[in-house]
């Protein structure tokens, strides 16, 4: 069940990241845009770490 939940969360994160990347270039500059850009960068890193850990764990099985 935990694997299924993690898979759903990773998918939602990837969808949200793609949506943000499509919206941000057209948004006006300012503090909110800066914050959104930093949050999308943090989400990208978190998704990479989670996927990397998942691949490592698969190799241990």
mmCIF file of C-alpha atoms in Angstrom:
data_model
loop_
_atom_site.group_PDB
_atom_site.id
_atom_site.type_symbol
_atom_site.label_atom_id
_atom_site.label_comp_id
_atom_site.label_asym_id
_atom_site.label_seq_id
_atom_site.Cartn_x
_atom_site.Cartn_y
_atom_site.Cartn_z
ATOM 1 C CA UNK A 1 0.000 0.000 0.000
ATOM 2 C CA UNK A 2 2.879 2.374 0.777
ATOM 3 C CA UNK A 3 4.371 1.753 -2.672
ATOM 4 C CA UNK A 4 1.066 2.592 -4.343
ATOM 5 C CA UNK A 5 0.691 5.780 -2.298
ATOM 6 C CA UNK A 6 4.266 6.811 -3.101
ATOM 7 C CA UNK A 7 3.671 6.185 -6.783
ATOM 8 C CA UNK A 8 0.541 8.348 -6.751
ATOM 9 C CA UNK A 9 2.347 11.143 -4.902
ATOM 10 C CA UNK A 10 5.281 11.076 -7.319
ATOM 11 C CA UNK A 11 2.878 11.226 -10.246
ATOM 12 C CA UNK A 12 1.011 14.163 -8.732
ATOM 13 C CA UNK A 13 4.299 15.960 -8.091
ATOM 14 C CA UNK A 14 5.407 15.419 -11.678
ATOM 15 C CA UNK A 15 2.075 16.707 -13.018
ATOM 16 C CA UNK A 16 2.214 19.771 -10.778
ATOM 17 C CA UNK A 17 5.773 20.476 -11.836
ATOM 18 C CA UNK A 18 4.863 20.249 -15.526
ATOM 19 C CA UNK A 19 1.909 22.581 -14.959
ATOM 20 C CA UNK A 20 4.097 25.112 -13.139
ATOM 21 C CA UNK A 21 6.737 25.007 -15.867
ATOM 22 C CA UNK A 22 4.103 25.790 -18.480
ATOM 23 C CA UNK A 23 2.612 28.679 -16.468
ATOM 24 C CA UNK A 24 5.667 30.416 -15.035
ATOM 25 C CA UNK A 25 7.168 31.887 -18.219
ATOM 26 C CA UNK A 26 3.986 33.899 -18.802
ATOM 27 C CA UNK A 27 3.569 35.103 -15.230
ATOM 28 C CA UNK A 28 4.572 38.643 -14.311
ATOM 29 C CA UNK A 29 7.871 39.087 -12.499
ATOM 30 C CA UNK A 30 7.781 39.736 -8.790
ATOM 31 C CA UNK A 31 8.000 38.091 -5.409
ATOM 32 C CA UNK A 32 5.234 35.544 -6.044
ATOM 33 C CA UNK A 33 6.831 34.394 -9.287
ATOM 34 C CA UNK A 34 10.211 34.164 -7.555
ATOM 35 C CA UNK A 35 8.667 32.030 -4.822
ATOM 36 C CA UNK A 36 6.898 29.795 -7.355
ATOM 37 C CA UNK A 37 10.120 29.285 -9.287
ATOM 38 C CA UNK A 38 12.029 28.303 -6.134
ATOM 39 C CA UNK A 39 9.230 25.950 -5.068
ATOM 40 C CA UNK A 40 9.240 24.236 -8.472
ATOM 41 C CA UNK A 41 13.013 23.837 -8.242
ATOM 42 C CA UNK A 42 12.637 22.266 -4.782
ATOM 43 C CA UNK A 43 9.904 19.930 -6.034
ATOM 44 C CA UNK A 44 12.081 18.877 -8.967
ATOM 45 C CA UNK A 45 14.944 17.983 -6.630
ATOM 46 C CA UNK A 46 12.615 16.118 -4.256
ATOM 47 C CA UNK A 47 11.178 14.082 -7.148
ATOM 48 C CA UNK A 48 14.678 13.233 -8.404
ATOM 49 C CA UNK A 49 15.750 12.066 -4.943
ATOM 50 C CA UNK A 50 12.619 9.955 -4.477
ATOM 51 C CA UNK A 51 12.981 8.333 -7.891
ATOM 52 C CA UNK A 52 16.683 7.683 -7.309
ATOM 53 C CA UNK A 53 15.983 6.048 -3.950
ATOM 54 C CA UNK A 54 13.285 3.931 -5.528
ATOM 55 C CA UNK A 55 15.696 2.682 -8.200
ATOM 56 C CA UNK A 56 18.321 1.888 -5.561
ATOM 57 C CA UNK A 57 15.814 -0.057 -3.492
ATOM 58 C CA UNK A 58 14.681 -2.014 -6.546
ATOM 59 C CA UNK A 59 18.263 -3.176 -7.071
ATOM 60 C CA UNK A 60 18.443 -4.501 -3.499
ATOM 61 C CA UNK A 61 15.485 -6.834 -3.956
#
